[in-house]
CSV table of C-alpha atoms in Angstrom, one decimal:
chain,number,residue,atom,x,y,z
A,1,UNK,CA,23.8,2.6,-19.7
A,2,UNK,CA,21.8,-0.6,-19.1
A,3,UNK,CA,21.3,0.4,-15.4
A,4,UNK,CA,19.7,3.7,-16.4
A,5,UNK,CA,17.2,2.0,-18.7
A,6,UNK,CA,16.4,-0.6,-16.0
A,7,UNK,CA,15.7,2.1,-13.4
A,8,UNK,CA,13.5,4.0,-15.8
A,9,UNK,CA,11.6,0.8,-16.7
A,10,UNK,CA,11.3,0.0,-13.0
A,11,UNK,CA,9.9,3.4,-12.2
A,12,UNK,CA,7.3,3.1,-15.0
A,13,UNK,CA,6.3,-0.3,-13.6
A,14,UNK,CA,6.0,1.1,-10.1
A,15,UNK,CA,3.8,4.0,-11.4
A,16,UNK,CA,1.6,1.6,-13.4
A,17,UNK,CA,1.3,-0.7,-10.3
A,18,UNK,CA,0.2,2.3,-8.1
A,19,UNK,CA,-2.3,3.4,-10.7
A,20,UNK,CA,-3.7,-0.1,-11.0
A,21,UNK,CA,-4.0,-0.5,-7.2
A,22,UNK,CA,-5.7,2.9,-6.9
A,23,UNK,CA,-8.2,2.1,-9.7
A,24,UNK,CA,-9.0,-1.2,-8.0
A,25,UNK,CA,-9.7,0.5,-4.7
A,26,UNK,CA,-11.9,3.0,-6.4
A,27,UNK,CA,-13.8,0.3,-8.2
A,28,UNK,CA,-14.3,-1.5,-4.8
A,29,UNK,CA,-15.5,1.5,-2.9
A,30,UNK,CA,-17.9,3.1,-5.4
A,31,UNK,CA,-20.3,0.1,-5.8
A,32,UNK,CA,-19.8,-0.9,-2.1
A,33,UNK,CA,-18.7,-4.5,-3.0
A,34,UNK,CA,-16.6,-7.0,-1.1
A,35,UNK,CA,-13.1,-5.7,-0.4
A,36,UNK,CA,-9.6,-7.0,0.3
A,37,UNK,CA,-8.8,-7.3,4.0
A,38,UNK,CA,-6.7,-4.1,4.4
A,39,UNK,CA,-9.3,-1.9,2.7
A,40,UNK,CA,-12.0,-3.7,4.7
A,41,UNK,CA,-10.3,-3.0,8.0
A,42,UNK,CA,-9.9,0.7,7.1
A,43,UNK,CA,-13.5,1.0,5.9
A,44,UNK,CA,-14.8,-0.6,9.0
A,45,UNK,CA,-12.6,1.6,11.2
A,46,UNK,CA,-13.7,4.7,9.3
A,47,UNK,CA,-17.4,3.9,9.9
A,48,UNK,CA,-16.8,2.8,13.5
A,49,UNK,CA,-14.9,5.9,14.5
A,50,UNK,CA,-16.7,8.2,12.1
A,51,UNK,CA,-13.5,9.3,10.3
A,52,UNK,CA,-12.9,10.1,6.7
A,53,UNK,CA,-11.9,6.9,4.8
A,54,UNK,CA,-9.2,8.7,2.7
A,55,UNK,CA,-7.4,10.1,5.7
A,56,UNK,CA,-7.6,6.9,7.7
A,57,UNK,CA,-6.3,4.9,4.6
A,58,UNK,CA,-3.3,7.1,4.2
A,59,UNK,CA,-2.5,6.8,7.9
A,60,UNK,CA,-2.9,3.1,7.8
A,61,UNK,CA,-0.6,2.8,4.7
A,62,UNK,CA,2.0,5.0,6.3
A,63,UNK,CA,1.9,2.9,9.5
A,64,UNK,CA,2.4,-0.3,7.4
A,65,UNK,CA,5.4,1.1,5.6
A,66,UNK,CA,6.9,2.5,8.8
A,67,UNK,CA,6.5,-0.8,10.6
A,68,UNK,CA,8.1,-2.6,7.7
A,69,UNK,CA,11.0,-0.2,7.6
A,70,UNK,CA,11.6,-0.6,11.4
A,71,UNK,CA,11.3,-4.4,11.2
A,72,UNK,CA,13.7,-4.5,8.2
A,73,UNK,CA,16.4,-2.7,10.3
A,74,UNK,CA,15.8,-4.8,13.4
A,75,UNK,CA,15.9,-8.1,11.5
A,76,UNK,CA,18.9,-7.0,9.4
A,77,UNK,CA,17.1,-7.3,6.1
A,78,UNK,CA,19.6,-6.2,3.5
A,79,UNK,CA,17.1,-4.6,1.0
A,80,UNK,CA,14.1,-2.5,2.0
A,81,UNK,CA,12.8,-3.2,-1.5
A,82,UNK,CA,12.0,-6.8,-0.5
A,83,UNK,CA,9.9,-5.7,2.4
A,84,UNK,CA,8.1,-3.1,0.3
A,85,UNK,CA,7.3,-5.8,-2.3
A,86,UNK,CA,5.8,-7.9,0.4
A,87,UNK,CA,3.7,-5.0,1.6
A,88,UNK,CA,2.6,-4.2,-2.0
A,89,UNK,CA,1.2,-7.7,-2.3
A,90,UNK,CA,-1.4,-6.9,0.3
């Protein structure tokens, strides 16, 4: 019973974190202010190659998660959650 409540709470926190991250990105992009390095790289790339920022950002994020997943299996990381938490910090 305790495990079910913990999973529900964890899912709520993940959703809240995703919403907060998305809101932060929107607030950075709209007024064209200084950005965190991952968003800055994607924004520069989208301007340089004349691609849509949204599509390029999704591709960049997917490549980061895929790379982390591959490295976690290569380096025998027991929990993929640890790798995903490290990625979410950036």
